[in-house]
XYZ file of C-alpha atoms in Angstrom:
620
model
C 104.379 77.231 -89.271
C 104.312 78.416 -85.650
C 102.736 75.949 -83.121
C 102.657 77.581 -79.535
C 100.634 76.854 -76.373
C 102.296 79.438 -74.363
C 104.817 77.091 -72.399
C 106.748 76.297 -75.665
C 106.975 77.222 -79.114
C 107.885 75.063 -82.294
C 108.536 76.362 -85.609
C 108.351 73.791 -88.689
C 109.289 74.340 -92.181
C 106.387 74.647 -94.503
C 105.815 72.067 -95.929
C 109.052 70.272 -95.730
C 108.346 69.035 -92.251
C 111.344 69.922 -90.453
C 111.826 71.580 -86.829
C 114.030 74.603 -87.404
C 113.235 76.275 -83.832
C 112.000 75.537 -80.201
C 111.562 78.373 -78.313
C 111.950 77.516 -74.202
C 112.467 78.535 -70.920
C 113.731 82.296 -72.267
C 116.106 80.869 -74.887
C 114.953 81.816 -78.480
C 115.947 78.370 -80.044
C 117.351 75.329 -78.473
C 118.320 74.082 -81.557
C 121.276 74.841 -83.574
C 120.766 77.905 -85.477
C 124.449 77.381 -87.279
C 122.865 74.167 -89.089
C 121.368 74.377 -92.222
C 117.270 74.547 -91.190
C 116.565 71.002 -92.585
C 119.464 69.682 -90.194
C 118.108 70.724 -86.839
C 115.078 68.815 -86.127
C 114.011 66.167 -88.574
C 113.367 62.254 -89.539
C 115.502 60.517 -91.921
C 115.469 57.330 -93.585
C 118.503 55.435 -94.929
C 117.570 53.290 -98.017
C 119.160 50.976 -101.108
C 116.912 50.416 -104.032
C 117.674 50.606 -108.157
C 119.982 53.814 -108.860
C 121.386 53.799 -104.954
C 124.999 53.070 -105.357
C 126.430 54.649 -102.327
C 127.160 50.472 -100.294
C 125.821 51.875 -96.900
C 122.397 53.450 -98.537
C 121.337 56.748 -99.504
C 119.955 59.167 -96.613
C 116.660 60.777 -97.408
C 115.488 63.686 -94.721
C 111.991 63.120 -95.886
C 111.458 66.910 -97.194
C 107.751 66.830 -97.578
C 105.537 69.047 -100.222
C 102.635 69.492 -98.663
C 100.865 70.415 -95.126
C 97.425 69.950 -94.160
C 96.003 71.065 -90.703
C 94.549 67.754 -89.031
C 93.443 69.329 -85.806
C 93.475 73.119 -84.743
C 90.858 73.510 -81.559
C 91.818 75.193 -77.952
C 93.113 72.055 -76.701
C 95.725 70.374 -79.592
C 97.026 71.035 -82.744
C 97.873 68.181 -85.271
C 99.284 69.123 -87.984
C 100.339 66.368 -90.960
C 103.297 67.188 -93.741
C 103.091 64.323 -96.795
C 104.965 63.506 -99.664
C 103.745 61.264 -101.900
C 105.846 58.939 -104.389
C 105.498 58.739 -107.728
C 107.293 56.745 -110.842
C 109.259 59.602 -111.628
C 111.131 59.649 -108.666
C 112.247 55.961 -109.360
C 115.672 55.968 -107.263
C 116.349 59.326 -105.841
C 113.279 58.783 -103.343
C 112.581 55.353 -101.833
C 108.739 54.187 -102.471
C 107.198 55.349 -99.393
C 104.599 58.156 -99.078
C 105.648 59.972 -96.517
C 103.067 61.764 -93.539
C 104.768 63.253 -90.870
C 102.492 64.573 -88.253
C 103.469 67.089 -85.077
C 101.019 67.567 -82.178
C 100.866 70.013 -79.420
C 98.528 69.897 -76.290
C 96.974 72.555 -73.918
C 99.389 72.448 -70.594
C 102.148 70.542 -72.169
C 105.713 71.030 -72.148
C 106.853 69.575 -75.389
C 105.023 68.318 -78.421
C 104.303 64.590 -79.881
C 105.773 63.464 -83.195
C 105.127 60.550 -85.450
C 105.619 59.541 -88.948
C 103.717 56.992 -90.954
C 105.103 54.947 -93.779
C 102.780 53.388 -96.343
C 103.549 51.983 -99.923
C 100.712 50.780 -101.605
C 100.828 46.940 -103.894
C 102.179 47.058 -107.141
C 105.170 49.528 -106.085
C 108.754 48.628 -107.235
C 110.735 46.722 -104.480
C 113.522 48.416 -102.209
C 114.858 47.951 -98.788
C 114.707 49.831 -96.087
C 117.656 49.899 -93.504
C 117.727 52.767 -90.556
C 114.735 55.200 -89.882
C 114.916 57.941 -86.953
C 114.122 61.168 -85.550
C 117.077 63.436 -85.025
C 117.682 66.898 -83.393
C 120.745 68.557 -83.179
C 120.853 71.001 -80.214
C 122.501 74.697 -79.519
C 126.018 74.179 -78.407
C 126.254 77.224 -76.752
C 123.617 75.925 -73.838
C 123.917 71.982 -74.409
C 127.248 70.367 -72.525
C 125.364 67.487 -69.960
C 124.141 64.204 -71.566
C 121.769 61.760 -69.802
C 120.877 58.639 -70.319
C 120.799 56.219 -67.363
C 121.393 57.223 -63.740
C 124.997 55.971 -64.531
C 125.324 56.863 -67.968
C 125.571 61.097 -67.850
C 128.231 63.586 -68.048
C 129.641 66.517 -69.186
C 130.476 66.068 -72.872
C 132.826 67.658 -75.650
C 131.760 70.280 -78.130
C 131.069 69.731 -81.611
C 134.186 71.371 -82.392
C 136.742 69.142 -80.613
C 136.196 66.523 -83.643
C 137.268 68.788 -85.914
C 140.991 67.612 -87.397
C 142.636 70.924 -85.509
C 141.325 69.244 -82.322
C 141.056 65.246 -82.486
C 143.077 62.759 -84.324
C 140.901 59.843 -86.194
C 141.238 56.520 -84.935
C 140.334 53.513 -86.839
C 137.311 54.447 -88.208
C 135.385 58.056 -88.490
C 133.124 57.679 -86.213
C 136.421 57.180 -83.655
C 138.438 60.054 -82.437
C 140.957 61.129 -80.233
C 140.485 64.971 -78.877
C 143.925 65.952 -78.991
C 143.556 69.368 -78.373
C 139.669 70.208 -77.040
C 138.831 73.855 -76.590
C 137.779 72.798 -73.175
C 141.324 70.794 -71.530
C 139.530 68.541 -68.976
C 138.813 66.455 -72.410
C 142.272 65.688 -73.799
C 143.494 62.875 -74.726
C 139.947 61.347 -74.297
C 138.428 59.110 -76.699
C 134.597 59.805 -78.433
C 132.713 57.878 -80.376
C 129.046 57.781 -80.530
C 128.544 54.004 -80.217
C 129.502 54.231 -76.626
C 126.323 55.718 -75.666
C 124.448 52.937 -77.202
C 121.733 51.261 -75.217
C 119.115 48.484 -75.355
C 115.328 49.110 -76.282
C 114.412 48.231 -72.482
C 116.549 50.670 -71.159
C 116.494 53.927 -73.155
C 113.169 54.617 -72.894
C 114.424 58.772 -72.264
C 117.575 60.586 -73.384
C 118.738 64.055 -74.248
C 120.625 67.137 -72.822
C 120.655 69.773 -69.951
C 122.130 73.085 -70.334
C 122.877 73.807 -66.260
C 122.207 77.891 -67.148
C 119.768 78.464 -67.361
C 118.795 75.347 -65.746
C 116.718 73.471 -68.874
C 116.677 70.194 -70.512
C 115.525 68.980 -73.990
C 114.340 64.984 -74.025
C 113.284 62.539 -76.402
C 110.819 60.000 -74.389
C 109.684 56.606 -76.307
C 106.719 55.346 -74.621
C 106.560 52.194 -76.151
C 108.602 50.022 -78.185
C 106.068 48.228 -80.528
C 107.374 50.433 -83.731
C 110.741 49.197 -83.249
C 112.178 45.539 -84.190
C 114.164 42.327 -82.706
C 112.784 42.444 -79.126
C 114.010 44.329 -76.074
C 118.146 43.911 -75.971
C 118.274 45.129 -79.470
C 120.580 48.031 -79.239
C 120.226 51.258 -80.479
C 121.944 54.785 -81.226
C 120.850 57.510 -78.459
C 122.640 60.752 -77.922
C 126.309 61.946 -78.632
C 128.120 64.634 -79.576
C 126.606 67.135 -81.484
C 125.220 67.909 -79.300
C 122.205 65.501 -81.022
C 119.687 63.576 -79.933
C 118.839 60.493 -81.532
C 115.371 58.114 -81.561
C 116.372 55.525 -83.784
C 113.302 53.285 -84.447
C 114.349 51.197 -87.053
C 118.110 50.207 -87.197
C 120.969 47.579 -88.717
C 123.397 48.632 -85.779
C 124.604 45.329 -83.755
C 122.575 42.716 -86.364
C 123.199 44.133 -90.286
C 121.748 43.015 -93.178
C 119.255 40.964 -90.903
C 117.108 43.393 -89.804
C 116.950 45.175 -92.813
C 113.129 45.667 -94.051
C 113.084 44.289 -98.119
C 110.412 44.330 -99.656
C 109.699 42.720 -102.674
C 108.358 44.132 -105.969
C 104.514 45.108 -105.431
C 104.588 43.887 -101.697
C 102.783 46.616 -99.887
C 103.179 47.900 -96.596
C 102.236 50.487 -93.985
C 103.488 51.349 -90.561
C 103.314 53.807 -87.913
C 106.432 54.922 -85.638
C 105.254 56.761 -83.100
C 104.202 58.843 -81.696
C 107.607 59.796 -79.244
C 107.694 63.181 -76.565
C 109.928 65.639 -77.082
C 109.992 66.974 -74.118
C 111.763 70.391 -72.756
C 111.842 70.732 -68.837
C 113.417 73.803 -66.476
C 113.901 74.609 -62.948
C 114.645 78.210 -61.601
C 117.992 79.955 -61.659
C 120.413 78.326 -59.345
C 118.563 75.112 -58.687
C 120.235 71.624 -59.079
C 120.543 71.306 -62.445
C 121.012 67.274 -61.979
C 117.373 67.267 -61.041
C 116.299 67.829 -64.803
C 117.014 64.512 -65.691
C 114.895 62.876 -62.634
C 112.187 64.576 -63.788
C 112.322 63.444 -67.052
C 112.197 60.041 -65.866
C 108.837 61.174 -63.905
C 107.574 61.928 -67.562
C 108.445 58.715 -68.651
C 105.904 56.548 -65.973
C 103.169 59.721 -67.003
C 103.882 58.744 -71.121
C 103.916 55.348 -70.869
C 100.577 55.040 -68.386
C 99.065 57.309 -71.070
C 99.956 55.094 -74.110
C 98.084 54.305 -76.046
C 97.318 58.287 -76.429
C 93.901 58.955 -77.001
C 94.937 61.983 -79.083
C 96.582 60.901 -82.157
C 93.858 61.583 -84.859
C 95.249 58.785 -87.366
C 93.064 55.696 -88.838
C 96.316 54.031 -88.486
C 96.908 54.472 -85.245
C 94.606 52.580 -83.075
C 93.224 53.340 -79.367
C 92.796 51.502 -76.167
C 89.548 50.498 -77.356
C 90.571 48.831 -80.475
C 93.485 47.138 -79.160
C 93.713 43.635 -77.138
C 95.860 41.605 -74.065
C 97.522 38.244 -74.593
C 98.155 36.828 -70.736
C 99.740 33.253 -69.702
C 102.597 31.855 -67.970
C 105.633 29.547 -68.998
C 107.535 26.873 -67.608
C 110.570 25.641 -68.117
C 110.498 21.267 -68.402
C 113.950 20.189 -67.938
C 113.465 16.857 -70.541
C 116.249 14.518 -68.823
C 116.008 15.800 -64.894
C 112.443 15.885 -65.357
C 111.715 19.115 -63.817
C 109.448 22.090 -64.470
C 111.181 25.597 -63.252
C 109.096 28.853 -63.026
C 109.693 30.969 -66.343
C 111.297 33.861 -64.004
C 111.954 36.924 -65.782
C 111.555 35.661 -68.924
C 110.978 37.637 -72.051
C 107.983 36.985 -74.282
C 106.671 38.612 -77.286
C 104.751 38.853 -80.104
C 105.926 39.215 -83.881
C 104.959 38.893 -87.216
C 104.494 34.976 -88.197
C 108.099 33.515 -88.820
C 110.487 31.186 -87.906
C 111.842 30.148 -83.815
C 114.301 32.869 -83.373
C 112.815 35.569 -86.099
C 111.769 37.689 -83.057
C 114.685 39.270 -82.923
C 115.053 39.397 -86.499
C 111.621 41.091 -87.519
C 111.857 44.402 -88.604
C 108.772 45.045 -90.792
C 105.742 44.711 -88.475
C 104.937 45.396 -85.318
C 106.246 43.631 -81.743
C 105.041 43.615 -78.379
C 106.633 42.040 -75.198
C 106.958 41.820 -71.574
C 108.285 40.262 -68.709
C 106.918 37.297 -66.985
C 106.731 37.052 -63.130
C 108.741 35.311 -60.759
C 105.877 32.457 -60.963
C 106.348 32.753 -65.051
C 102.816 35.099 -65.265
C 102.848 37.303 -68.325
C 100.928 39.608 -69.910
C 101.103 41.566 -72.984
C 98.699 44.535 -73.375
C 97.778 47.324 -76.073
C 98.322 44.984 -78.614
C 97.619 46.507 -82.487
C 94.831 44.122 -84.041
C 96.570 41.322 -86.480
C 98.264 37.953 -86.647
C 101.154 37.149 -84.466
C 103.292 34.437 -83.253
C 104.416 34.224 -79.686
C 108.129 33.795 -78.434
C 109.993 33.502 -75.349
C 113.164 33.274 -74.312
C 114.306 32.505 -70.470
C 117.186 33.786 -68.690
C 119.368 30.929 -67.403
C 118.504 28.207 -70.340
C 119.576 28.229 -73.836
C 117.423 28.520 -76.958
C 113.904 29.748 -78.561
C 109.891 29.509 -77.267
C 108.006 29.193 -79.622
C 104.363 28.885 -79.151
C 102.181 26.338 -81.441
C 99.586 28.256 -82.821
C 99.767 31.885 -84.494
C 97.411 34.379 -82.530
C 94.575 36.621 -84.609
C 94.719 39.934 -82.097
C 90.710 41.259 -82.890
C 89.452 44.419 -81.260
C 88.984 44.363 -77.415
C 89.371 40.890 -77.088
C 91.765 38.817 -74.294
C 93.419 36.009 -75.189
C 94.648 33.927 -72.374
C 96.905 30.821 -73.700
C 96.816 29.240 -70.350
C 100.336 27.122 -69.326
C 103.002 27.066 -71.681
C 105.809 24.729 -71.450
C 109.071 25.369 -72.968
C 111.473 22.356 -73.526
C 115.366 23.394 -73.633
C 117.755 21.668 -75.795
C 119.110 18.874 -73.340
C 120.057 15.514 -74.514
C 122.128 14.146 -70.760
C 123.695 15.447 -68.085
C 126.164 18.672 -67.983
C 129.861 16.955 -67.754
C 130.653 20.981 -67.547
C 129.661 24.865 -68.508
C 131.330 28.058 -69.327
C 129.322 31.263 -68.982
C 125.812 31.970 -68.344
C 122.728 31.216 -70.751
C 121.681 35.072 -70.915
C 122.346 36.226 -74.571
C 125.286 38.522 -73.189
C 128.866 37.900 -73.594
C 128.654 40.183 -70.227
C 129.728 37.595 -67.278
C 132.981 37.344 -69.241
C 136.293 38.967 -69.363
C 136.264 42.603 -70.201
C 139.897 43.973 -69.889
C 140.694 47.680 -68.895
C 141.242 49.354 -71.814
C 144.463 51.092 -73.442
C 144.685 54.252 -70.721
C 145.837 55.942 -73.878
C 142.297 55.670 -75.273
C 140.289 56.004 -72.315
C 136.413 57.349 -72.312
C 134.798 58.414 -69.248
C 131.137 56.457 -70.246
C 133.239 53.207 -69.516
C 134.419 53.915 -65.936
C 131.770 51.943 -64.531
C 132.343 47.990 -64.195
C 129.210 47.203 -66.011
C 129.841 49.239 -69.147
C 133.840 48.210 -69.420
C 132.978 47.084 -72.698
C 131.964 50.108 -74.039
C 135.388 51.628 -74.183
C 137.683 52.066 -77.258
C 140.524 49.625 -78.882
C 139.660 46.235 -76.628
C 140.062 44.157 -79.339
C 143.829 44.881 -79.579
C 143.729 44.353 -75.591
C 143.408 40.843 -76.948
C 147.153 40.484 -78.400
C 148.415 42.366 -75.417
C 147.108 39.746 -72.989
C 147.887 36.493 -75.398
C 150.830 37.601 -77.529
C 151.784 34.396 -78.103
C 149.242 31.851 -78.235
C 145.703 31.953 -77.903
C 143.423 31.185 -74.827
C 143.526 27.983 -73.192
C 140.425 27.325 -70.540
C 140.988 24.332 -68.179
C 138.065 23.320 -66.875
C 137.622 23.039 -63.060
C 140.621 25.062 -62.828
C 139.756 28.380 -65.206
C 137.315 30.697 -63.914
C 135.531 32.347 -66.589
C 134.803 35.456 -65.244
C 138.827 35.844 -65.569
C 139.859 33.551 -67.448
C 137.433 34.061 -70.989
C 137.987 37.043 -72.758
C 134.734 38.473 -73.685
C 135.492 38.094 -77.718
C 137.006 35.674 -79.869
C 138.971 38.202 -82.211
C 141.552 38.195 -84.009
C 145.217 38.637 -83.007
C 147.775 41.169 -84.300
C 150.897 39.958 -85.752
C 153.240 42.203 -87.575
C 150.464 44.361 -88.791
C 148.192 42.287 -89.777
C 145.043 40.380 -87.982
C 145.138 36.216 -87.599
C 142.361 34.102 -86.963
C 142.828 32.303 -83.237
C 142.459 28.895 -82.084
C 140.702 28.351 -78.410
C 141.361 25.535 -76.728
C 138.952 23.747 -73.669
C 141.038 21.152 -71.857
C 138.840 19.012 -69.525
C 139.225 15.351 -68.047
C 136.738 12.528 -68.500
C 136.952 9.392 -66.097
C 134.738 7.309 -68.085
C 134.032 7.246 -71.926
C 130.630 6.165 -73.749
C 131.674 4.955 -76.768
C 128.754 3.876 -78.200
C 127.042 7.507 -76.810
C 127.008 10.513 -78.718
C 127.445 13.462 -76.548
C 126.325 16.720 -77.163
C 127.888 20.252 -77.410
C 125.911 23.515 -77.040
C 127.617 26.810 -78.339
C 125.028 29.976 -77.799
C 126.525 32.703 -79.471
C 125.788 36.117 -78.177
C 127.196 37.487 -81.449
C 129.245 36.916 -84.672
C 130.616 39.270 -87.165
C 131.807 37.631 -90.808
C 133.003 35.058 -88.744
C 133.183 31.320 -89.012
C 133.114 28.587 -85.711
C 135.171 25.244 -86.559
C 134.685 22.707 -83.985
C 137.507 20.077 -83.511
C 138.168 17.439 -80.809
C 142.033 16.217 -79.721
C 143.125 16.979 -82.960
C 143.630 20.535 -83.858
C 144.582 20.151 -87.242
C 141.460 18.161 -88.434
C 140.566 18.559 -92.050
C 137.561 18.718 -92.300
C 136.702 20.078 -88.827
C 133.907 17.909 -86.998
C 131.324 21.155 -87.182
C 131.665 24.688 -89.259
C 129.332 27.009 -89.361
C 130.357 28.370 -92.244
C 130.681 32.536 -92.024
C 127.891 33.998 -90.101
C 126.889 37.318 -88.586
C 126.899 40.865 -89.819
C 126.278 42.794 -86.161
C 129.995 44.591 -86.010
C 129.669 44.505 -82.299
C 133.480 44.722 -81.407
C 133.740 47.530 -83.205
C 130.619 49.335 -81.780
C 131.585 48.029 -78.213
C 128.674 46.111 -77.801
C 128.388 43.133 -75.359
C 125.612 40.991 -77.572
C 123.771 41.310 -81.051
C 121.814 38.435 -82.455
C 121.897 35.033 -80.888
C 123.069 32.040 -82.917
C 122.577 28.353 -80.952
C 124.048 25.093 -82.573
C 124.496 21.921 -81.349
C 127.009 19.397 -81.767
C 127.003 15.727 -81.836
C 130.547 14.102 -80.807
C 130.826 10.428 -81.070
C 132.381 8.894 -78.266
C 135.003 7.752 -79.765
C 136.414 11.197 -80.379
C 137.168 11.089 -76.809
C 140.216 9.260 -74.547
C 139.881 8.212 -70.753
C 141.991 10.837 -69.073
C 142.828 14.634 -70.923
C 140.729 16.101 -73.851
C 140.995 18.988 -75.585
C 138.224 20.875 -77.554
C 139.366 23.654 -80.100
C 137.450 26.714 -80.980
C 138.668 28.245 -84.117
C 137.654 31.345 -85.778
C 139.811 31.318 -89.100
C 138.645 34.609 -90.153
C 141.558 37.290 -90.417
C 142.461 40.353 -92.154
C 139.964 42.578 -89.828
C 140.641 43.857 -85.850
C 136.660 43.373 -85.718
C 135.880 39.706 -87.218
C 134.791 37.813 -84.066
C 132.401 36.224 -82.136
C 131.047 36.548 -78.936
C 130.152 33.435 -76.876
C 126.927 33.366 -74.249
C 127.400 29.784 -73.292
C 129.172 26.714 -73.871
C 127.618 23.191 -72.420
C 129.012 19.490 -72.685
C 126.414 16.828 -72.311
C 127.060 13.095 -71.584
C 125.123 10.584 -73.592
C 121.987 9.241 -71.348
C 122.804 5.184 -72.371
């Protein structure tokens, strides 16, 4: 099937579903031709269900089996390609129907995609773990990535990861181009988890091929498809050259954010619709201007979404949707004071627990920003029940509002002044970091100039490069961090991740140590200490006090986290808070010592990363 409007032409398999060509700008297909056609353009599920016995899930390209025409006047095409699930596919499919639909418009230079899952009660149970649209581009006119204004370059070929060319590091995804066709590359590290980026931010990616001057972009226009909030972090493009949209994902959280659903639970949802869109200039024109125009697309998509042009029961308009508006403040419990909600996050999920925001991955989420005065609101919001959370830069812990909201059709909901309470039981005897979810204010070393990538030149994105958890051993070969309080500046002084160190071959859990005075003891008081974790992968926390060796430890948290965020050189992936109580009597007038210690070896990527550490005096 052939859809064309004259500015751009897309041809899809019939009926699988799948984008073999798109015919731009005077090149015949910018999509690779060398690919099998069901690997060019397509969405893909990963899945784990009864039969599935490969651990990380089977991959399912959604080949469809039948087509039906939706729309077909002189302004848009829609056309839908289904599969539907039956008992005899019982685990070589997952239990989904399938309906992918592809639109094109009058005038427009690209086409709209979107996919809707649905599995009706009484189905058998399975989970589901990654979804995405993918398209793998021509390498012979694809070589410039964008993603941010500080996040583009020139990038390797395809070919350079071959073993002729690259030497695997410590995983597959990891390599080292040891001999690139094109030199400038060598000795250069690539690995496609260092173009990850947050939901907030990634709103466009894709490629430019400088001659003729075109690019090919995937544009999101909102988020409300995808799950756990607007830091979760996400897959974009790489080499490939491909182009990923990855609207469901276990990448920096694991088994967490997993959608399982239970046997006969049914579900529906629709992701989507994105813009794929192609853009050009004329022969000997900046090239780098491609990508500014694409973000020009990106304020025309978004002010358009809702689209009006979807023709899907599922997928409702304007009209049918609703606002939630407000505004939060922040009451400080023991200074008694209230603090403008400034840039704080708030959203609505599916009904759960404080904190399941960012775990929800099965229904749909909406959020925003509040206003320096704490003023929010939340619009083109799907008709159902939510809860509402919030979380504030600068203070630690959950929002959770009292009351679950019922979103009806073209109705605003104003909750008037909410007041958020932060855990705070006395004053702050001291602080390390800052209360932002981010292990980011922290120490991120340079890493290994052997293993160098070029995405991680700028300060801000350090942490994206290669190998920093071995950086680790090199700075503290002999024993572990020690932070003296007052004296230790964290910025320098706290290495971004608790990992493990590297002796004789093999990885050691670590002991961290906080050494701080105290003038004055409370010894009837119980004082209070905050950890906010910005991440933790199969790793445990054991809390002792002037006594490093004590059996059991005051606090464990027993092994938590599946996010694998050193290893995908992340900077955060879901939050963890506890708070522990500490007699006074723990403590002596003069020296004190609190050890951190993360007991989990064997691995180079068991860790955690802090956000913020607190110590509060007792208020008697």
């Amino acid at each position: 099937m052939v859809l064309d409007n004259g500015i751009i032409q897309v041809t899809i398999l019939n009926p699988e579903g799948s984008v073999t060509r798109i015919q731009y700008n005077g090149i015949a297909n910018l999509l690779e031709e060398l690919n099998n056609e069901t690997n060019r353009g397509y969405w893909d599920v990963v899945w784990k269900g009864p039969g599935v016995t490969r651990k990380k899930g089977n991959l399912d390209r959604l080949v469809c089996t039948d087509l039906k025409v939706i729309v077909e006047t002189d302004e848009q095409v829609e056309v839908s390609f289904t599969r539907t699930w039956n008992s005899s596919l019982s685990g070589k499919l997952p239990p989904l129907n399938i309906d992918k639909r592809y639109i094109m418009l009058r005038g427009s230079s690209g086409f709209y995609t979107y996919a809707i899952y649905d599995r009706p009660k009484d189905w058998p149970g399975f989970t589901l773990a990654n979804t995405r649209l993918a398209f793998k581009l021509n390498k012979i006119w694809f070589n410039y990535m964008a993603m941010a204004d500080d996040r583009q370059r020139k990038m390797p070929l395809p070919d350079d990861r071959s073993p002729e060319r690259s030497q695997q590091l410590a995983y597959p995804e990891a390599v080292l181009l040891t001999n690139p066709i094109e030199p400038e590359f060598k000795g250069e590290v690539d690995d496609k988890y260092q173009y990850s980026g947050e939901a907030r931010d990634i709103q466009v990616h894709g490629w430019i091929c400088p001659d003729p001057p075109t690019g090919l972009w995937q544009i999101t226009p909102s988020n409300e498809f995808r799950s756990a909030g607007p830091t979760k972090q996400y897959l974009t493009s790489h080499v490939g050259p491909t182009s990923l949209s990855v609207l469901l994902s276990t990448h920096y959280a694991g088994a967490e954010l997993m959608a399982t659903f239970e046997d006969g639970e049914p579900w529906k949802k629709v992701l989507g619709p994105l813009f794929v869109y192609a853009n050009s200039l004329p022969k000997g024109d900046d090239w780098h201007q491609l990508w500014e125009d694409a973000k020009q697309q990106v304020n025309i998509e978004t002010k358009n979404w809702p689209y009006d042009f979807a023709v899907s029961d599922d997928f409702p308009s304007s009209a049918q949707r609703s606002s939630v508006n407000g505004s939060l403040i922040v009451y400080d419990r023991y200074l008694k004071t209230n603090t403008s909600a400034c840039a704080a996050y708030v959203g609505l999920a599916a009904p759960g627990e404080v904190g399941s925001w960012q775990r929800e991955s099965k229904g749909y989420q909406f959020w925003t920003r509040t206003d320096r005065k704490g003023h929010f609101e939340i619009n083109n919001i799907r008709p159902g029940r939510y809860d509402l959370y919030a979380w504030v830069p600068g203070f630690i812990g959950d929002y959770k509002y009292n009351a679950t909201i019922n979103i009806t059709t073209g109705h605003v909901v104003d909750v008037g002044e909410l007041v958020y309470e932060p855990p705070r039981d006395g004053p702050t005897l001291w602080e390390i970091g800052i209360p932002d979810r981010s292990a980011g204010e922290f120490f991120v070393p340079n890493p290994d100039p052997k293993l160098v990538n070029e995405v991680g030149v700028f300060m801000s994105y350090r942490f994206r490069q290669y190998g920093l958890w071995d950086r680790y051993t090199d700075l503290y070969p002999n024993q572990d961090l020690m932070y003296i309080v007052n004296v230790s500046d964290y910025k320098k002084d706290w290495f971004f991740a608790q990992v493990n160190r590297k002796v004789n071959n093999t990885y050691q859990g670590t002991t961290w140590q906080i050494k701080f005075p105290l003038d004055n003891i409370s010894t009837n008081g119980t004082y209070c200490l905050r950890l906010a974790l910005a991440s933790a992968t199969s790793a445990a926390l054991q809390v002792r006090v002037n006594d490093g060796h004590e059996n059991p430890p005051l606090f464990s948290s027993g092994v938590i986290g599946h996010d694998n965020t050193v290893a995908r050189h992340g900077i955060h992936g879901l939050y963890w808070l506890y708070n522990v109580s500490i007699r006074g009597t723990k403590f002596v007038v003069g020296n004190n010592t609190i050890f951190l210690t993360q007991p989990m070896g064997l691995s180079p990527w068991i860790g955690i990363l802090y956000d913020y550490i607190r110590l509060e005096a007792p208020t008697n």
